[in-house]
Amino acid sequence: MSTDPIIAQTEATAPKIAVELVGVNKWYGDFHVLRDVNLTVERGERLVICGPSGSGKSTLIRCINRLEEHQKGRIVVDGIELTDDLKHIDQVRREVGMCFQHFNLFPHLTILENCTLAPMWVRKMPKKEAEDLAMHFLEKVKIPHQAHKYPGQLSGGQQQRVAIARALCMRPRIMLFDEPTSALDPEMVKEVLDTMVSLAHDGMTMLCVTHEMGFARQVANRVIFMDAGQIIEMNEPNAFFSNPQHERTKLFLSQIL
Ligand code: ADP
Ligand code: MG
């Protein structure tokens, strides 16, 4: 159930299937990085993707907004199939917000300007409307009082929260996270996870690569384990953690828990 009126409105008009991957394969040169990946994510789902380093988690996430290209199979995002059609790619990128390990804020722009840039230039939103929307989401990530500062004046945790607010300003229907807390000092991890928890409670469709298993237990409705480019195991969090089926999942969990 959504509590944020803007997120609720965006989600309500979106197709029921948010992301669908059918038989997706990808190679980097000779290296087969994604192997027959099948995955359906429904609207409002919160998926956590975990797995050892190099298993293809980032590649999978990046294929969903075409930062990487797959070579075989189908990827459909919000009803739009990702092909070479640039119009479709643009459309999908507008629907999908992304947050990386490194926040990639524009250092020479204020926090507010970081948040209004894409809505004004890509969505053609009038400045005042873009600023109101930015302040709405900066309040949501609990950082409105920093709006006129520059990224370098903020802590890592604050910058990551700004990066989340900036993504939300594009009114995405899906949010992708790729290890958003793994570059942060430990004391800043919680504030970013809290922001993501609140987003989950707003009904946002989320695909999160993270090893924060507390977060997974708290908000995920499904956890996926990847190894060597394949989805090895997929389950609801309780069963995933208490009763992993595969040896590789057991080994991985024993190393991180
Ligand atoms: P993860 O996010 O699970 O750590 P990645 O998706 O980043 O895994 O990478 C999966 C594998 O693909 C790794 O072996 C990595 O070295 C390789 N890889 C990633 N990006 C590239 C690239 N641009 N070119 C060649 N190999 C890559
Ligand atoms: Mg990665």
Short mmCIF file of C-alpha atoms and ligand atoms in Angstrom, two decimals:
data_model
loop_
_atom_site.label_atom_id
_atom_site.label_comp_id
_atom_site.label_asym_id
_atom_site.label_seq_id
_atom_site.Cartn_x
_atom_site.Cartn_y
_atom_site.Cartn_z
CA MET A 1 0.00 0.00 0.00
CA SER A 2 1.40 3.35 -1.03
CA THR A 3 1.76 6.22 1.36
CA ASP A 4 3.53 8.66 -0.94
CA PRO A 5 0.87 10.24 -3.18
CA ILE A 6 3.26 10.88 -6.06
CA ILE A 7 4.69 7.36 -6.06
CA ALA A 8 1.18 5.93 -5.65
CA GLN A 9 -0.05 7.84 -8.69
CA THR A 10 2.88 6.71 -10.85
CA GLU A 11 2.56 3.07 -9.81
CA ALA A 12 -1.23 2.98 -10.23
CA THR A 13 -1.06 3.66 -13.95
CA ALA A 14 1.75 1.20 -14.69
CA PRO A 15 1.42 -2.28 -16.26
CA LYS A 16 1.05 -5.19 -13.83
CA ILE A 17 4.22 -6.91 -15.00
CA ALA A 18 7.11 -4.55 -14.33
CA VAL A 19 10.01 -6.57 -15.69
CA GLU A 20 10.13 -9.77 -17.69
CA LEU A 21 13.24 -11.62 -18.79
CA VAL A 22 12.86 -14.69 -20.97
CA GLY A 23 15.87 -16.83 -21.83
CA VAL A 24 18.26 -13.90 -21.52
CA ASN A 25 21.88 -14.55 -22.48
CA LYS A 26 24.75 -12.14 -22.62
CA TRP A 27 28.41 -12.42 -23.51
CA TYR A 28 31.31 -10.07 -22.97
CA GLY A 29 33.38 -11.19 -25.94
CA ASP A 30 33.80 -14.94 -25.36
CA PHE A 31 32.78 -14.73 -21.74
CA HIS A 32 29.24 -15.98 -21.14
CA VAL A 33 28.07 -13.67 -18.36
CA LEU A 34 24.29 -14.27 -18.26
CA ARG A 35 22.97 -17.77 -18.94
CA ASP A 36 19.32 -18.36 -19.73
CA VAL A 37 17.98 -15.96 -17.16
CA ASN A 38 14.21 -16.11 -16.69
CA LEU A 39 12.58 -13.68 -14.31
CA THR A 40 9.19 -12.03 -13.93
CA VAL A 41 8.78 -9.12 -11.54
CA GLU A 42 5.28 -7.90 -10.80
CA ARG A 43 4.32 -4.36 -9.97
CA GLY A 44 5.08 -3.53 -6.35
CA GLU A 45 7.47 -6.43 -5.84
CA ARG A 46 10.69 -5.93 -3.92
CA LEU A 47 13.36 -8.25 -5.16
CA VAL A 48 16.76 -8.69 -3.56
CA ILE A 49 19.51 -10.13 -5.74
CA CYS A 50 22.57 -11.58 -4.05
CA GLY A 51 25.43 -13.82 -5.03
CA PRO A 52 29.22 -13.92 -5.12
CA SER A 53 31.28 -11.23 -6.77
CA GLY A 54 31.43 -11.73 -10.53
CA SER A 55 28.20 -13.76 -10.70
CA GLY A 56 26.55 -11.26 -13.06
CA LYS A 57 24.33 -9.27 -10.69
CA SER A 58 25.38 -5.84 -11.98
CA THR A 59 25.19 -7.03 -15.56
CA LEU A 60 21.65 -8.29 -15.00
CA ILE A 61 20.54 -5.00 -13.44
CA ARG A 62 22.27 -2.97 -16.14
CA CYS A 63 20.59 -4.94 -18.92
CA ILE A 64 17.20 -3.87 -17.54
CA ASN A 65 17.82 -0.24 -18.45
CA ARG A 66 20.06 -1.11 -21.37
CA LEU A 67 23.29 0.18 -19.90
CA GLU A 68 24.36 -3.23 -21.19
CA GLU A 69 22.97 -5.05 -24.19
CA HIS A 70 21.84 -8.69 -24.09
CA GLN A 71 22.42 -10.85 -27.16
CA LYS A 72 19.73 -13.51 -26.82
CA GLY A 73 16.29 -13.70 -25.25
CA ARG A 74 13.73 -11.04 -24.40
CA ILE A 75 13.72 -8.24 -21.87
CA VAL A 76 10.42 -6.40 -21.47
CA VAL A 77 10.20 -3.47 -19.07
CA ASP A 78 6.80 -1.96 -18.35
CA GLY A 79 5.46 -3.55 -21.50
CA ILE A 80 8.27 -2.16 -23.66
CA GLU A 81 10.65 -4.65 -25.24
CA LEU A 82 14.32 -3.68 -25.23
CA THR A 83 15.65 -3.99 -28.74
CA ASP A 84 17.93 -1.79 -30.81
CA ASP A 85 15.05 0.69 -31.12
CA LEU A 86 16.43 3.86 -29.51
CA LYS A 87 12.93 5.20 -28.90
CA HIS A 88 12.15 2.19 -26.74
CA ILE A 89 15.45 2.52 -24.88
CA ASP A 90 14.71 6.17 -24.08
CA GLN A 91 11.21 5.26 -22.97
CA VAL A 92 12.47 2.51 -20.66
CA ARG A 93 15.18 4.73 -19.17
CA ARG A 94 12.51 7.25 -18.28
CA GLU A 95 10.53 4.60 -16.41
CA VAL A 96 13.49 3.14 -14.57
CA GLY A 97 15.47 4.90 -11.85
CA MET A 98 18.89 3.64 -10.89
CA CYS A 99 21.15 4.00 -7.88
CA PHE A 100 24.74 2.81 -7.97
CA GLN A 101 27.43 2.09 -5.44
CA HIS A 102 29.03 5.43 -6.34
CA PHE A 103 26.46 8.14 -6.26
CA ASN A 104 27.59 9.98 -9.41
CA LEU A 105 26.09 13.33 -8.38
CA PHE A 106 27.16 16.31 -10.47
CA PRO A 107 29.75 17.98 -8.22
CA HIS A 108 29.34 21.48 -9.69
CA LEU A 109 25.55 21.54 -9.21
CA THR A 110 23.70 22.06 -5.93
CA ILE A 111 21.64 19.24 -4.46
CA LEU A 112 18.47 20.92 -5.73
CA GLU A 113 19.95 21.40 -9.22
CA ASN A 114 21.08 17.76 -9.27
CA CYS A 115 17.45 16.81 -8.68
CA THR A 116 15.83 19.21 -11.16
CA LEU A 117 18.20 18.78 -14.10
CA ALA A 118 16.74 15.66 -15.71
CA PRO A 119 13.07 16.49 -15.02
CA MET A 120 13.56 19.91 -16.68
CA TRP A 121 15.64 18.74 -19.65
CA VAL A 122 14.32 15.25 -20.26
CA ARG A 123 10.73 15.57 -19.03
CA LYS A 124 10.47 19.27 -20.00
CA MET A 125 9.04 20.08 -16.59
CA PRO A 126 8.76 23.80 -15.73
CA LYS A 127 11.41 24.91 -13.22
CA LYS A 128 9.02 25.66 -10.37
CA GLU A 129 7.29 22.29 -10.72
CA ALA A 130 10.65 20.50 -10.87
CA GLU A 131 11.82 22.29 -7.73
CA ASP A 132 8.62 21.47 -5.84
CA LEU A 133 8.98 17.84 -6.82
CA ALA A 134 12.66 17.85 -5.82
CA MET A 135 11.81 19.29 -2.41
CA HIS A 136 9.11 16.65 -1.97
CA PHE A 137 11.63 13.87 -2.49
CA LEU A 138 14.43 15.60 -0.59
CA GLU A 139 12.01 15.69 2.35
CA LYS A 140 11.28 12.05 1.79
CA VAL A 141 14.99 11.19 2.08
CA LYS A 142 15.17 13.57 5.06
CA ILE A 143 17.58 16.04 3.55
CA PRO A 144 15.56 19.16 2.52
CA HIS A 145 17.73 21.54 4.52
CA GLN A 146 20.78 20.61 2.39
CA ALA A 147 19.11 21.58 -0.91
CA HIS A 148 21.41 24.51 -1.61
CA LYS A 149 24.66 22.81 -0.70
CA TYR A 150 27.00 21.05 -3.12
CA PRO A 151 27.56 17.26 -3.09
CA GLY A 152 31.10 17.66 -1.72
CA GLN A 153 29.68 19.31 1.41
CA LEU A 154 27.61 16.23 2.26
CA SER A 155 28.54 12.90 3.83
CA GLY A 156 28.52 9.73 1.73
CA GLY A 157 25.24 8.60 3.24
CA GLN A 158 23.63 11.96 2.56
CA GLN A 159 24.92 11.92 -1.02
CA GLN A 160 23.47 8.49 -1.60
CA ARG A 161 20.11 9.67 -0.26
CA VAL A 162 20.27 12.61 -2.67
CA ALA A 163 21.01 10.15 -5.48
CA ILE A 164 17.84 8.26 -4.53
CA ALA A 165 15.81 11.50 -4.42
CA ARG A 166 17.26 12.52 -7.78
CA ALA A 167 16.18 9.23 -9.33
CA LEU A 168 12.69 9.58 -7.83
CA CYS A 169 12.30 13.03 -9.38
CA MET A 170 12.03 11.36 -12.77
CA ARG A 171 8.89 9.64 -11.45
CA PRO A 172 10.22 6.15 -12.19
CA ARG A 173 7.93 3.14 -12.06
CA ILE A 174 10.80 0.85 -11.16
CA MET A 175 13.91 1.47 -9.08
CA LEU A 176 17.12 -0.49 -9.57
CA PHE A 177 19.77 -0.49 -6.87
CA ASP A 178 23.26 -1.87 -7.35
CA GLU A 179 24.98 -2.26 -3.98
CA PRO A 180 23.95 1.24 -2.86
CA THR A 181 25.51 0.87 0.58
CA SER A 182 28.69 -1.02 -0.16
CA ALA A 183 30.87 2.09 -0.61
CA LEU A 184 29.61 3.72 2.59
CA ASP A 185 31.19 3.91 6.00
CA PRO A 186 29.35 1.52 8.33
CA GLU A 187 27.65 4.29 10.33
CA MET A 188 25.99 5.59 7.16
CA VAL A 189 24.59 2.32 5.90
CA LYS A 190 21.49 2.46 8.08
CA GLU A 191 20.28 5.87 6.92
CA VAL A 192 20.39 4.72 3.29
CA LEU A 193 18.70 1.40 4.08
CA ASP A 194 16.01 3.27 6.04
CA THR A 195 15.35 5.38 2.95
CA MET A 196 15.03 2.24 0.85
CA VAL A 197 12.70 0.66 3.41
CA SER A 198 10.46 3.71 3.29
CA LEU A 199 10.43 3.52 -0.50
CA ALA A 200 9.39 -0.11 -0.29
CA HIS A 201 6.55 0.90 2.02
CA ASP A 202 5.46 3.44 -0.58
CA GLY A 203 4.82 0.57 -2.96
CA MET A 204 7.76 1.20 -5.26
CA THR A 205 8.78 -1.73 -7.47
CA MET A 206 12.39 -2.38 -6.50
CA LEU A 207 15.18 -4.64 -7.70
CA CYS A 208 18.09 -4.39 -5.31
CA VAL A 209 21.49 -5.98 -5.56
CA THR A 210 22.64 -5.98 -1.97
CA HIS A 211 24.25 -8.16 0.64
CA GLU A 212 22.35 -6.41 3.41
CA MET A 213 20.44 -9.46 4.51
CA GLY A 214 18.62 -7.57 7.28
CA PHE A 215 17.16 -5.37 4.57
CA ALA A 216 16.27 -8.44 2.53
CA ARG A 217 14.41 -9.98 5.47
CA GLN A 218 12.64 -6.74 6.24
CA VAL A 219 11.32 -5.71 2.83
CA ALA A 220 12.01 -8.25 0.11
CA ASN A 221 9.18 -10.45 -1.01
CA ARG A 222 11.64 -12.57 -2.98
CA VAL A 223 15.35 -13.18 -2.79
CA ILE A 224 17.34 -14.37 -5.79
CA PHE A 225 20.72 -16.03 -5.60
CA MET A 226 22.97 -15.82 -8.65
CA ASP A 227 26.08 -17.78 -9.42
CA ALA A 228 28.13 -17.90 -12.63
CA GLY A 229 25.52 -15.97 -14.62
CA GLN A 230 22.55 -18.07 -13.58
CA ILE A 231 19.70 -17.70 -11.14
CA ILE A 232 20.38 -20.69 -8.93
CA GLU A 233 17.74 -20.14 -6.31
CA MET A 234 14.71 -17.94 -5.77
CA ASN A 235 12.49 -17.93 -2.71
CA GLU A 236 10.65 -15.76 -0.21
CA PRO A 237 13.13 -14.46 2.39
CA ASN A 238 12.23 -16.72 5.33
CA ALA A 239 12.59 -19.90 3.33
CA PHE A 240 15.63 -18.56 1.51
CA PHE A 241 17.55 -17.89 4.70
CA SER A 242 16.32 -20.73 6.87
CA ASN A 243 16.24 -23.45 4.26
CA PRO A 244 18.49 -22.76 1.27
CA GLN A 245 18.28 -25.59 -1.25
CA HIS A 246 21.58 -25.45 -3.08
CA GLU A 247 25.07 -26.08 -1.79
CA ARG A 248 26.33 -22.88 -3.38
CA THR A 249 23.62 -20.84 -1.67
CA LYS A 250 24.43 -22.47 1.67
CA LEU A 251 28.10 -21.74 1.25
CA PHE A 252 27.44 -18.13 0.27
CA LEU A 253 25.11 -17.55 3.22
CA SER A 254 27.57 -19.14 5.63
CA GLN A 255 30.18 -16.63 4.45
CA ILE A 256 28.11 -13.48 4.77
CA LEU A 257 25.75 -14.11 7.69
P1 ADP B 1 28.69 -8.88 -10.05
O1 ADP B 1 27.95 -7.59 -10.08
O2 ADP B 1 27.86 -10.06 -9.63
O3 ADP B 1 29.94 -8.81 -9.22
P2 ADP B 1 29.26 -8.33 -12.84
O4 ADP B 1 27.96 -8.37 -13.54
O5 ADP B 1 29.83 -7.00 -12.55
O6 ADP B 1 29.16 -9.25 -11.53
O7 ADP B 1 30.33 -9.11 -13.68
C1 ADP B 1 30.16 -10.46 -14.06
C2 ADP B 1 31.38 -10.93 -14.80
O8 ADP B 1 31.52 -10.22 -16.02
C3 ADP B 1 32.68 -10.70 -14.05
O9 ADP B 1 33.51 -11.81 -14.29
C4 ADP B 1 33.27 -9.46 -14.69
O10 ADP B 1 34.66 -9.49 -14.65
C5 ADP B 1 32.76 -9.56 -16.11
N1 ADP B 1 32.53 -8.23 -16.70
C6 ADP B 1 31.77 -7.26 -16.17
N2 ADP B 1 31.73 -6.19 -16.98
C7 ADP B 1 32.52 -6.49 -18.06
C8 ADP B 1 32.88 -5.79 -19.25
N3 ADP B 1 32.42 -4.58 -19.52
N4 ADP B 1 33.70 -6.44 -20.12
C9 ADP B 1 34.14 -7.69 -19.87
N5 ADP B 1 33.82 -8.40 -18.77
C10 ADP B 1 33.03 -7.81 -17.87
MG MG B 2 28.29 -5.79 -9.13
#
